[in-house]
Amino acid sequence: MPLPRELYLDAGEALAVRLVPEVIAACQEDATEGKGARVFTPEPNDTVTFEDTAITLAAKTGATALALWPDAPADLFFTAEVSLDPGAALTLLLRGNPQEKHPGRAHPSPLDDSYALILDAHAQQVTLRRQNAWNRTPALRVRALNLPTDRSFRLHLMLHGDVLEAFVDDRISLCARVQNPSGALALLARDGQAEIRELRLARLA
Protein backbone atom coordinates (compact mmCIF):
# COMPACT_ATOMS: atom_id res chain seq x y z
CA MET A 1 0.00 0.00 0.00
CA PRO A 2 1.53 3.37 -1.02
CA LEU A 3 2.54 5.83 1.67
CA PRO A 4 0.28 8.85 2.28
CA ARG A 5 1.30 11.74 0.09
CA GLU A 6 0.03 15.12 -0.97
CA LEU A 7 -0.19 16.64 -4.43
CA TYR A 8 0.58 20.31 -4.90
CA LEU A 9 1.78 22.83 -7.50
CA ASP A 10 5.48 23.62 -7.20
CA ALA A 11 7.12 27.00 -7.84
CA GLY A 12 6.93 26.40 -11.59
CA GLU A 13 3.21 25.56 -11.41
CA ALA A 14 3.95 21.89 -12.16
CA LEU A 15 2.12 19.11 -10.36
CA ALA A 16 4.38 17.61 -7.67
CA VAL A 17 4.12 15.03 -4.90
CA ARG A 18 5.62 14.87 -1.41
CA LEU A 19 5.46 12.59 1.59
CA VAL A 20 3.13 13.87 4.31
CA PRO A 21 5.02 15.26 7.35
CA GLU A 22 3.15 12.99 9.77
CA VAL A 23 4.92 9.94 8.30
CA ILE A 24 8.34 11.61 8.55
CA ALA A 25 7.70 12.61 12.17
CA ALA A 26 6.55 9.10 13.10
CA CYS A 27 9.78 7.41 11.95
CA GLN A 28 12.03 8.14 14.90
CA GLU A 29 13.45 4.84 16.20
CA ASP A 30 17.20 5.09 15.62
CA ALA A 31 18.43 2.09 13.62
CA THR A 32 22.13 2.92 14.18
CA GLU A 33 22.34 2.59 17.99
CA GLY A 34 23.65 6.12 18.24
CA LYS A 35 26.38 5.73 15.60
CA GLY A 36 24.60 7.83 13.00
CA ALA A 37 26.40 8.03 9.67
CA ARG A 38 29.35 6.11 11.09
CA VAL A 39 27.53 2.78 10.69
CA PHE A 40 28.83 2.98 7.11
CA THR A 41 32.33 1.77 6.23
CA PRO A 42 34.16 3.15 3.20
CA GLU A 43 35.69 0.91 0.60
CA PRO A 44 39.51 0.83 0.78
CA ASN A 45 41.11 3.74 -1.13
CA ASP A 46 37.77 5.52 -1.58
CA THR A 47 37.51 9.12 -0.36
CA VAL A 48 34.63 9.14 2.11
CA THR A 49 34.33 11.43 5.14
CA PHE A 50 31.89 11.19 8.02
CA GLU A 51 30.22 13.41 10.57
CA ASP A 52 27.47 12.42 12.99
CA THR A 53 24.68 12.90 10.47
CA ALA A 54 26.60 13.51 7.25
CA ILE A 55 28.58 11.56 4.67
CA THR A 56 30.58 13.00 1.78
CA LEU A 57 31.56 10.65 -1.03
CA ALA A 58 34.17 12.25 -3.28
CA ALA A 59 34.42 10.35 -6.56
CA LYS A 60 36.63 11.52 -9.40
CA THR A 61 35.37 11.64 -12.97
CA GLY A 62 35.17 8.10 -14.25
CA ALA A 63 35.47 6.64 -10.74
CA THR A 64 33.29 5.80 -7.76
CA ALA A 65 33.30 6.13 -3.98
CA LEU A 66 31.33 3.70 -1.82
CA ALA A 67 30.28 3.38 1.83
CA LEU A 68 28.69 0.16 3.08
CA TRP A 69 26.44 -0.76 6.02
CA PRO A 70 26.46 -4.57 5.93
CA ASP A 71 24.08 -5.05 8.88
CA ALA A 72 21.34 -2.63 7.87
CA PRO A 73 17.86 -3.60 9.11
CA ALA A 74 15.56 -5.07 6.51
CA ASP A 75 12.84 -2.50 7.19
CA LEU A 76 13.99 1.11 7.48
CA PHE A 77 13.23 4.73 6.79
CA PHE A 78 16.01 6.82 5.21
CA THR A 79 15.80 10.60 5.05
CA ALA A 80 18.50 13.13 4.14
CA GLU A 81 19.41 16.31 2.32
CA VAL A 82 21.42 15.43 -0.80
CA SER A 83 23.81 17.63 -2.78
CA LEU A 84 25.31 16.52 -6.10
CA ASP A 85 28.07 17.93 -8.25
CA PRO A 86 27.05 18.66 -11.85
CA GLY A 87 27.37 15.39 -13.75
CA ALA A 88 27.50 13.25 -10.61
CA ALA A 89 25.21 10.41 -9.60
CA LEU A 90 24.31 8.96 -6.21
CA THR A 91 23.09 5.37 -5.95
CA LEU A 92 21.49 3.79 -2.90
CA LEU A 93 22.02 0.03 -3.01
CA LEU A 94 19.38 -1.68 -0.89
CA ARG A 95 19.06 -5.21 0.53
CA GLY A 96 22.28 -6.28 -1.10
CA ASN A 97 23.30 -9.94 -0.99
CA PRO A 98 26.35 -11.82 -2.28
CA GLN A 99 26.22 -14.28 -5.14
CA GLU A 100 28.45 -17.30 -4.74
CA LYS A 101 28.97 -17.76 -8.46
CA HIS A 102 30.22 -14.65 -10.18
CA PRO A 103 32.41 -14.88 -13.28
CA GLY A 104 35.81 -13.27 -12.94
CA ARG A 105 35.62 -12.55 -9.20
CA ALA A 106 37.37 -14.56 -6.51
CA HIS A 107 35.12 -13.36 -3.70
CA PRO A 108 31.43 -12.36 -3.86
CA SER A 109 30.39 -8.83 -2.99
CA PRO A 110 27.60 -8.14 -0.47
CA LEU A 111 26.05 -5.96 -3.17
CA ASP A 112 26.03 -8.48 -6.05
CA ASP A 113 22.24 -8.74 -5.91
CA SER A 114 20.60 -5.53 -4.71
CA TYR A 115 18.01 -2.90 -5.51
CA ALA A 116 19.43 0.38 -6.79
CA LEU A 117 17.89 3.83 -6.56
CA ILE A 118 19.98 5.99 -8.90
CA LEU A 119 19.85 9.80 -8.69
CA ASP A 120 21.66 10.95 -11.83
CA ALA A 121 22.33 14.67 -12.24
CA HIS A 122 23.94 14.12 -15.66
CA ALA A 123 21.09 12.09 -17.18
CA GLN A 124 18.53 14.18 -15.27
CA GLN A 125 16.58 11.15 -14.18
CA VAL A 126 15.84 8.88 -11.23
CA THR A 127 15.95 5.14 -11.83
CA LEU A 128 14.92 2.20 -9.68
CA ARG A 129 16.22 -1.20 -10.75
CA ARG A 130 17.28 -4.58 -9.49
CA GLN A 131 21.03 -4.74 -9.90
CA ASN A 132 22.57 -8.13 -10.51
CA ALA A 133 26.35 -8.48 -10.76
CA TRP A 134 26.28 -10.79 -13.74
CA ASN A 135 22.98 -9.99 -15.44
CA ARG A 136 21.88 -6.40 -16.12
CA THR A 137 18.13 -6.24 -15.58
CA PRO A 138 15.64 -3.74 -17.02
CA ALA A 139 14.70 -0.78 -14.86
CA LEU A 140 11.68 -1.22 -12.62
CA ARG A 141 10.89 2.52 -12.69
CA VAL A 142 12.40 5.53 -14.50
CA ARG A 143 11.35 9.15 -13.97
CA ALA A 144 12.77 12.21 -15.67
CA LEU A 145 13.72 14.84 -13.09
CA ASN A 146 15.85 17.95 -13.33
CA LEU A 147 17.95 17.22 -10.23
CA PRO A 148 19.35 20.48 -8.85
CA THR A 149 23.11 20.91 -8.49
CA ASP A 150 23.01 24.48 -7.14
CA ARG A 151 21.14 23.49 -3.97
CA SER A 152 20.42 20.43 -1.90
CA PHE A 153 17.26 18.38 -2.24
CA ARG A 154 15.38 16.13 0.16
CA LEU A 155 15.28 12.35 -0.22
CA HIS A 156 12.90 10.11 1.72
CA LEU A 157 13.00 6.36 1.26
CA MET A 158 11.00 3.66 3.01
CA LEU A 159 11.73 -0.04 2.76
CA HIS A 160 9.11 -2.17 4.51
CA GLY A 161 8.33 -5.81 3.80
CA ASP A 162 8.37 -6.21 0.03
CA VAL A 163 7.67 -2.53 -0.75
CA LEU A 164 10.26 0.11 -1.60
CA GLU A 165 9.09 3.70 -2.02
CA ALA A 166 11.14 6.86 -2.56
CA PHE A 167 10.27 10.56 -2.66
CA VAL A 168 12.79 12.85 -4.38
CA ASP A 169 13.00 16.65 -3.99
CA ASP A 170 9.34 16.81 -2.91
CA ARG A 171 8.49 16.45 -6.59
CA ILE A 172 8.28 12.79 -7.61
CA SER A 173 7.82 9.37 -6.06
CA LEU A 174 8.75 5.87 -7.20
CA CYS A 175 7.42 2.59 -5.80
CA ALA A 176 8.20 -1.05 -6.53
CA ARG A 177 8.03 -4.53 -5.04
CA VAL A 178 11.31 -6.07 -3.88
CA GLN A 179 12.13 -9.75 -3.55
CA ASN A 180 15.23 -9.75 -1.33
CA PRO A 181 13.98 -10.09 2.27
CA SER A 182 17.06 -8.43 3.83
CA GLY A 183 20.62 -7.36 3.08
CA ALA A 184 23.25 -4.63 3.10
CA LEU A 185 22.77 -0.91 2.42
CA ALA A 186 25.36 1.11 0.52
CA LEU A 187 25.85 4.63 -0.80
CA LEU A 188 27.73 4.98 -4.07
CA ALA A 189 28.85 8.23 -5.73
CA ARG A 190 29.97 8.29 -9.37
CA ASP A 191 31.63 10.99 -11.50
CA GLY A 192 31.71 13.63 -8.79
CA GLN A 193 30.93 14.41 -5.19
CA ALA A 194 27.76 13.47 -3.38
CA GLU A 195 27.06 14.96 0.03
CA ILE A 196 24.41 13.53 2.34
CA ARG A 197 23.46 15.73 5.29
CA GLU A 198 20.83 15.63 8.04
CA LEU A 199 20.86 11.85 7.63
CA ARG A 200 18.38 9.89 9.70
CA LEU A 201 18.07 6.11 9.59
CA ALA A 202 15.02 4.82 11.44
CA ARG A 203 14.07 1.23 12.17
CA LEU A 204 10.52 0.23 11.25
CA ALA A 205 8.54 -2.23 13.37
PDB file of C-alpha atoms in Angstrom:
ATOM      1  CA  MET A   1       0.000   0.000   0.000  1.00  0.00           C
ATOM      2  CA  PRO A   2       1.528   3.374  -1.022  1.00  0.00           C
ATOM      3  CA  LEU A   3       2.535   5.828   1.667  1.00  0.00           C
ATOM      4  CA  PRO A   4       0.281   8.846   2.284  1.00  0.00           C
ATOM      5  CA  ARG A   5       1.304  11.736   0.094  1.00  0.00           C
ATOM      6  CA  GLU A   6       0.029  15.120  -0.972  1.00  0.00           C
ATOM      7  CA  LEU A   7      -0.192  16.641  -4.430  1.00  0.00           C
ATOM      8  CA  TYR A   8       0.578  20.308  -4.903  1.00  0.00           C
ATOM      9  CA  LEU A   9       1.775  22.827  -7.499  1.00  0.00           C
ATOM     10  CA  ASP A  10       5.482  23.616  -7.200  1.00  0.00           C
ATOM     11  CA  ALA A  11       7.125  27.004  -7.836  1.00  0.00           C
ATOM     12  CA  GLY A  12       6.935  26.397 -11.590  1.00  0.00           C
ATOM     13  CA  GLU A  13       3.213  25.555 -11.406  1.00  0.00           C
ATOM     14  CA  ALA A  14       3.952  21.889 -12.160  1.00  0.00           C
ATOM     15  CA  LEU A  15       2.125  19.109 -10.359  1.00  0.00           C
ATOM     16  CA  ALA A  16       4.384  17.614  -7.670  1.00  0.00           C
ATOM     17  CA  VAL A  17       4.119  15.027  -4.904  1.00  0.00           C
ATOM     18  CA  ARG A  18       5.615  14.869  -1.411  1.00  0.00           C
ATOM     19  CA  LEU A  19       5.457  12.594   1.592  1.00  0.00           C
ATOM     20  CA  VAL A  20       3.129  13.873   4.310  1.00  0.00           C
ATOM     21  CA  PRO A  21       5.015  15.262   7.348  1.00  0.00           C
ATOM     22  CA  GLU A  22       3.148  12.989   9.772  1.00  0.00           C
ATOM     23  CA  VAL A  23       4.922   9.939   8.302  1.00  0.00           C
ATOM     24  CA  ILE A  24       8.335  11.612   8.553  1.00  0.00           C
ATOM     25  CA  ALA A  25       7.698  12.608  12.166  1.00  0.00           C
ATOM     26  CA  ALA A  26       6.548   9.104  13.101  1.00  0.00           C
ATOM     27  CA  CYS A  27       9.778   7.412  11.947  1.00  0.00           C
ATOM     28  CA  GLN A  28      12.035   8.143  14.900  1.00  0.00           C
ATOM     29  CA  GLU A  29      13.452   4.843  16.203  1.00  0.00           C
ATOM     30  CA  ASP A  30      17.203   5.092  15.617  1.00  0.00           C
ATOM     31  CA  ALA A  31      18.435   2.090  13.621  1.00  0.00           C
ATOM     32  CA  THR A  32      22.127   2.922  14.179  1.00  0.00           C
ATOM     33  CA  GLU A  33      22.336   2.594  17.995  1.00  0.00           C
ATOM     34  CA  GLY A  34      23.646   6.125  18.235  1.00  0.00           C
ATOM     35  CA  LYS A  35      26.380   5.733  15.603  1.00  0.00           C
ATOM     36  CA  GLY A  36      24.596   7.827  13.000  1.00  0.00           C
ATOM     37  CA  ALA A  37      26.398   8.030   9.668  1.00  0.00           C
ATOM     38  CA  ARG A  38      29.350   6.113  11.095  1.00  0.00           C
ATOM     39  CA  VAL A  39      27.534   2.783  10.691  1.00  0.00           C
ATOM     40  CA  PHE A  40      28.826   2.984   7.112  1.00  0.00           C
ATOM     41  CA  THR A  41      32.326   1.768   6.234  1.00  0.00           C
ATOM     42  CA  PRO A  42      34.158   3.148   3.198  1.00  0.00           C
ATOM     43  CA  GLU A  43      35.691   0.906   0.602  1.00  0.00           C
ATOM     44  CA  PRO A  44      39.513   0.830   0.779  1.00  0.00           C
ATOM     45  CA  ASN A  45      41.115   3.740  -1.125  1.00  0.00           C
ATOM     46  CA  ASP A  46      37.766   5.523  -1.577  1.00  0.00           C
ATOM     47  CA  THR A  47      37.515   9.123  -0.364  1.00  0.00           C
ATOM     48  CA  VAL A  48      34.630   9.139   2.109  1.00  0.00           C
ATOM     49  CA  THR A  49      34.334  11.435   5.138  1.00  0.00           C
ATOM     50  CA  PHE A  50      31.888  11.188   8.021  1.00  0.00           C
ATOM     51  CA  GLU A  51      30.223  13.412  10.569  1.00  0.00           C
ATOM     52  CA  ASP A  52      27.471  12.419  12.991  1.00  0.00           C
ATOM     53  CA  THR A  53      24.680  12.901  10.474  1.00  0.00           C
ATOM     54  CA  ALA A  54      26.604  13.510   7.251  1.00  0.00           C
ATOM     55  CA  ILE A  55      28.580  11.561   4.670  1.00  0.00           C
ATOM     56  CA  THR A  56      30.583  13.001   1.783  1.00  0.00           C
ATOM     57  CA  LEU A  57      31.563  10.654  -1.029  1.00  0.00           C
ATOM     58  CA  ALA A  58      34.166  12.249  -3.284  1.00  0.00           C
ATOM     59  CA  ALA A  59      34.425  10.347  -6.559  1.00  0.00           C
ATOM     60  CA  LYS A  60      36.630  11.516  -9.395  1.00  0.00           C
ATOM     61  CA  THR A  61      35.366  11.641 -12.968  1.00  0.00           C
ATOM     62  CA  GLY A  62      35.173   8.104 -14.252  1.00  0.00           C
ATOM     63  CA  ALA A  63      35.467   6.644 -10.740  1.00  0.00           C
ATOM     64  CA  THR A  64      33.290   5.799  -7.761  1.00  0.00           C
ATOM     65  CA  ALA A  65      33.303   6.127  -3.980  1.00  0.00           C
ATOM     66  CA  LEU A  66      31.328   3.701  -1.816  1.00  0.00           C
ATOM     67  CA  ALA A  67      30.283   3.381   1.830  1.00  0.00           C
ATOM     68  CA  LEU A  68      28.687   0.157   3.080  1.00  0.00           C
ATOM     69  CA  TRP A  69      26.442  -0.759   6.018  1.00  0.00           C
ATOM     70  CA  PRO A  70      26.462  -4.569   5.930  1.00  0.00           C
ATOM     71  CA  ASP A  71      24.085  -5.046   8.879  1.00  0.00           C
ATOM     72  CA  ALA A  72      21.339  -2.633   7.867  1.00  0.00           C
ATOM     73  CA  PRO A  73      17.861  -3.605   9.111  1.00  0.00           C
ATOM     74  CA  ALA A  74      15.561  -5.074   6.506  1.00  0.00           C
ATOM     75  CA  ASP A  75      12.845  -2.495   7.194  1.00  0.00           C
ATOM     76  CA  LEU A  76      13.987   1.107   7.483  1.00  0.00           C
ATOM     77  CA  PHE A  77      13.228   4.732   6.787  1.00  0.00           C
ATOM     78  CA  PHE A  78      16.009   6.821   5.212  1.00  0.00           C
ATOM     79  CA  THR A  79      15.797  10.604   5.055  1.00  0.00           C
ATOM     80  CA  ALA A  80      18.497  13.130   4.142  1.00  0.00           C
ATOM     81  CA  GLU A  81      19.411  16.309   2.321  1.00  0.00           C
ATOM     82  CA  VAL A  82      21.421  15.425  -0.798  1.00  0.00           C
ATOM     83  CA  SER A  83      23.815  17.628  -2.780  1.00  0.00           C
ATOM     84  CA  LEU A  84      25.306  16.523  -6.099  1.00  0.00           C
ATOM     85  CA  ASP A  85      28.074  17.932  -8.252  1.00  0.00           C
ATOM     86  CA  PRO A  86      27.051  18.662 -11.854  1.00  0.00           C
ATOM     87  CA  GLY A  87      27.373  15.392 -13.746  1.00  0.00           C
ATOM     88  CA  ALA A  88      27.504  13.254 -10.611  1.00  0.00           C
ATOM     89  CA  ALA A  89      25.212  10.406  -9.602  1.00  0.00           C
ATOM     90  CA  LEU A  90      24.307   8.964  -6.214  1.00  0.00           C
ATOM     91  CA  THR A  91      23.093   5.374  -5.950  1.00  0.00           C
ATOM     92  CA  LEU A  92      21.494   3.794  -2.902  1.00  0.00           C
ATOM     93  CA  LEU A  93      22.017   0.032  -3.007  1.00  0.00           C
ATOM     94  CA  LEU A  94      19.380  -1.685  -0.886  1.00  0.00           C
ATOM     95  CA  ARG A  95      19.056  -5.207   0.534  1.00  0.00           C
ATOM     96  CA  GLY A  96      22.284  -6.280  -1.101  1.00  0.00           C
ATOM     97  CA  ASN A  97      23.302  -9.938  -0.986  1.00  0.00           C
ATOM     98  CA  PRO A  98      26.354 -11.821  -2.285  1.00  0.00           C
ATOM     99  CA  GLN A  99      26.217 -14.278  -5.145  1.00  0.00           C
ATOM    100  CA  GLU A 100      28.454 -17.295  -4.737  1.00  0.00           C
ATOM    101  CA  LYS A 101      28.974 -17.763  -8.457  1.00  0.00           C
ATOM    102  CA  HIS A 102      30.217 -14.646 -10.178  1.00  0.00           C
ATOM    103  CA  PRO A 103      32.410 -14.878 -13.284  1.00  0.00           C
ATOM    104  CA  GLY A 104      35.808 -13.266 -12.944  1.00  0.00           C
ATOM    105  CA  ARG A 105      35.617 -12.546  -9.202  1.00  0.00           C
ATOM    106  CA  ALA A 106      37.366 -14.561  -6.511  1.00  0.00           C
ATOM    107  CA  HIS A 107      35.119 -13.361  -3.696  1.00  0.00           C
ATOM    108  CA  PRO A 108      31.432 -12.365  -3.861  1.00  0.00           C
ATOM    109  CA  SER A 109      30.393  -8.828  -2.986  1.00  0.00           C
ATOM    110  CA  PRO A 110      27.601  -8.142  -0.468  1.00  0.00           C
ATOM    111  CA  LEU A 111      26.046  -5.959  -3.167  1.00  0.00           C
ATOM    112  CA  ASP A 112      26.033  -8.481  -6.045  1.00  0.00           C
ATOM    113  CA  ASP A 113      22.241  -8.741  -5.912  1.00  0.00           C
ATOM    114  CA  SER A 114      20.605  -5.526  -4.711  1.00  0.00           C
ATOM    115  CA  TYR A 115      18.006  -2.900  -5.511  1.00  0.00           C
ATOM    116  CA  ALA A 116      19.434   0.377  -6.793  1.00  0.00           C
ATOM    117  CA  LEU A 117      17.886   3.827  -6.557  1.00  0.00           C
ATOM    118  CA  ILE A 118      19.977   5.994  -8.898  1.00  0.00           C
ATOM    119  CA  LEU A 119      19.851   9.801  -8.693  1.00  0.00           C
ATOM    120  CA  ASP A 120      21.659  10.949 -11.829  1.00  0.00           C
ATOM    121  CA  ALA A 121      22.329  14.672 -12.237  1.00  0.00           C
ATOM    122  CA  HIS A 122      23.936  14.124 -15.663  1.00  0.00           C
ATOM    123  CA  ALA A 123      21.094  12.091 -17.176  1.00  0.00           C
ATOM    124  CA  GLN A 124      18.527  14.177 -15.267  1.00  0.00           C
ATOM    125  CA  GLN A 125      16.584  11.151 -14.179  1.00  0.00           C
ATOM    126  CA  VAL A 126      15.837   8.881 -11.230  1.00  0.00           C
ATOM    127  CA  THR A 127      15.954   5.136 -11.830  1.00  0.00           C
ATOM    128  CA  LEU A 128      14.923   2.203  -9.678  1.00  0.00           C
ATOM    129  CA  ARG A 129      16.225  -1.196 -10.751  1.00  0.00           C
ATOM    130  CA  ARG A 130      17.276  -4.582  -9.489  1.00  0.00           C
ATOM    131  CA  GLN A 131      21.031  -4.743  -9.902  1.00  0.00           C
ATOM    132  CA  ASN A 132      22.573  -8.132 -10.508  1.00  0.00           C
ATOM    133  CA  ALA A 133      26.347  -8.483 -10.759  1.00  0.00           C
ATOM    134  CA  TRP A 134      26.283 -10.789 -13.740  1.00  0.00           C
ATOM    135  CA  ASN A 135      22.977  -9.985 -15.436  1.00  0.00           C
ATOM    136  CA  ARG A 136      21.881  -6.404 -16.116  1.00  0.00           C
ATOM    137  CA  THR A 137      18.132  -6.245 -15.585  1.00  0.00           C
ATOM    138  CA  PRO A 138      15.642  -3.740 -17.019  1.00  0.00           C
ATOM    139  CA  ALA A 139      14.702  -0.776 -14.857  1.00  0.00           C
ATOM    140  CA  LEU A 140      11.675  -1.215 -12.625  1.00  0.00           C
ATOM    141  CA  ARG A 141      10.889   2.518 -12.694  1.00  0.00           C
ATOM    142  CA  VAL A 142      12.400   5.531 -14.497  1.00  0.00           C
ATOM    143  CA  ARG A 143      11.348   9.147 -13.973  1.00  0.00           C
ATOM    144  CA  ALA A 144      12.774  12.209 -15.674  1.00  0.00           C
ATOM    145  CA  LEU A 145      13.721  14.836 -13.089  1.00  0.00           C
ATOM    146  CA  ASN A 146      15.854  17.947 -13.326  1.00  0.00           C
ATOM    147  CA  LEU A 147      17.946  17.221 -10.234  1.00  0.00           C
ATOM    148  CA  PRO A 148      19.349  20.478  -8.850  1.00  0.00           C
ATOM    149  CA  THR A 149      23.112  20.911  -8.488  1.00  0.00           C
ATOM    150  CA  ASP A 150      23.006  24.478  -7.143  1.00  0.00           C
ATOM    151  CA  ARG A 151      21.144  23.487  -3.973  1.00  0.00           C
ATOM    152  CA  SER A 152      20.424  20.427  -1.901  1.00  0.00           C
ATOM    153  CA  PHE A 153      17.262  18.379  -2.238  1.00  0.00           C
ATOM    154  CA  ARG A 154      15.381  16.127   0.157  1.00  0.00           C
ATOM    155  CA  LEU A 155      15.285  12.352  -0.224  1.00  0.00           C
ATOM    156  CA  HIS A 156      12.905  10.108   1.723  1.00  0.00           C
ATOM    157  CA  LEU A 157      12.999   6.357   1.259  1.00  0.00           C
ATOM    158  CA  MET A 158      10.998   3.660   3.006  1.00  0.00           C
ATOM    159  CA  LEU A 159      11.728  -0.044   2.764  1.00  0.00           C
ATOM    160  CA  HIS A 160       9.111  -2.168   4.506  1.00  0.00           C
ATOM    161  CA  GLY A 161       8.335  -5.806   3.797  1.00  0.00           C
ATOM    162  CA  ASP A 162       8.366  -6.210   0.026  1.00  0.00           C
ATOM    163  CA  VAL A 163       7.666  -2.529  -0.750  1.00  0.00           C
ATOM    164  CA  LEU A 164      10.257   0.112  -1.596  1.00  0.00           C
ATOM    165  CA  GLU A 165       9.091   3.698  -2.023  1.00  0.00           C
ATOM    166  CA  ALA A 166      11.144   6.860  -2.564  1.00  0.00           C
ATOM    167  CA  PHE A 167      10.270  10.561  -2.660  1.00  0.00           C
ATOM    168  CA  VAL A 168      12.787  12.848  -4.380  1.00  0.00           C
ATOM    169  CA  ASP A 169      13.000  16.646  -3.991  1.00  0.00           C
ATOM    170  CA  ASP A 170       9.342  16.805  -2.911  1.00  0.00           C
ATOM    171  CA  ARG A 171       8.489  16.448  -6.590  1.00  0.00           C
ATOM    172  CA  ILE A 172       8.280  12.788  -7.610  1.00  0.00           C
ATOM    173  CA  SER A 173       7.815   9.366  -6.055  1.00  0.00           C
ATOM    174  CA  LEU A 174       8.749   5.867  -7.196  1.00  0.00           C
ATOM    175  CA  CYS A 175       7.419   2.592  -5.799  1.00  0.00           C
ATOM    176  CA  ALA A 176       8.201  -1.051  -6.527  1.00  0.00           C
ATOM    177  CA  ARG A 177       8.031  -4.526  -5.040  1.00  0.00           C
ATOM    178  CA  VAL A 178      11.311  -6.067  -3.884  1.00  0.00           C
ATOM    179  CA  GLN A 179      12.129  -9.748  -3.546  1.00  0.00           C
ATOM    180  CA  ASN A 180      15.230  -9.752  -1.331  1.00  0.00           C
ATOM    181  CA  PRO A 181      13.984 -10.091   2.272  1.00  0.00           C
ATOM    182  CA  SER A 182      17.058  -8.429   3.827  1.00  0.00           C
ATOM    183  CA  GLY A 183      20.624  -7.358   3.082  1.00  0.00           C
ATOM    184  CA  ALA A 184      23.245  -4.634   3.101  1.00  0.00           C
ATOM    185  CA  LEU A 185      22.768  -0.909   2.420  1.00  0.00           C
ATOM    186  CA  ALA A 186      25.364   1.107   0.518  1.00  0.00           C
ATOM    187  CA  LEU A 187      25.847   4.630  -0.799  1.00  0.00           C
ATOM    188  CA  LEU A 188      27.733   4.985  -4.074  1.00  0.00           C
ATOM    189  CA  ALA A 189      28.854   8.227  -5.734  1.00  0.00           C
ATOM    190  CA  ARG A 190      29.972   8.292  -9.373  1.00  0.00           C
ATOM    191  CA  ASP A 191      31.633  10.987 -11.505  1.00  0.00           C
ATOM    192  CA  GLY A 192      31.712  13.631  -8.791  1.00  0.00           C
ATOM    193  CA  GLN A 193      30.934  14.408  -5.185  1.00  0.00           C
ATOM    194  CA  ALA A 194      27.756  13.471  -3.378  1.00  0.00           C
ATOM    195  CA  GLU A 195      27.060  14.964   0.035  1.00  0.00           C
ATOM    196  CA  ILE A 196      24.411  13.527   2.337  1.00  0.00           C
ATOM    197  CA  ARG A 197      23.459  15.734   5.292  1.00  0.00           C
ATOM    198  CA  GLU A 198      20.834  15.628   8.040  1.00  0.00           C
ATOM    199  CA  LEU A 199      20.864  11.853   7.632  1.00  0.00           C
ATOM    200  CA  ARG A 200      18.375   9.890   9.699  1.00  0.00           C
ATOM    201  CA  LEU A 201      18.069   6.108   9.586  1.00  0.00           C
ATOM    202  CA  ALA A 202      15.024   4.816  11.438  1.00  0.00           C
ATOM    203  CA  ARG A 203      14.066   1.234  12.166  1.00  0.00           C
ATOM    204  CA  LEU A 204      10.516   0.228  11.255  1.00  0.00           C
ATOM    205  CA  ALA A 205       8.536  -2.233  13.372  1.00  0.00           C
TER     206      ALA A 205
END
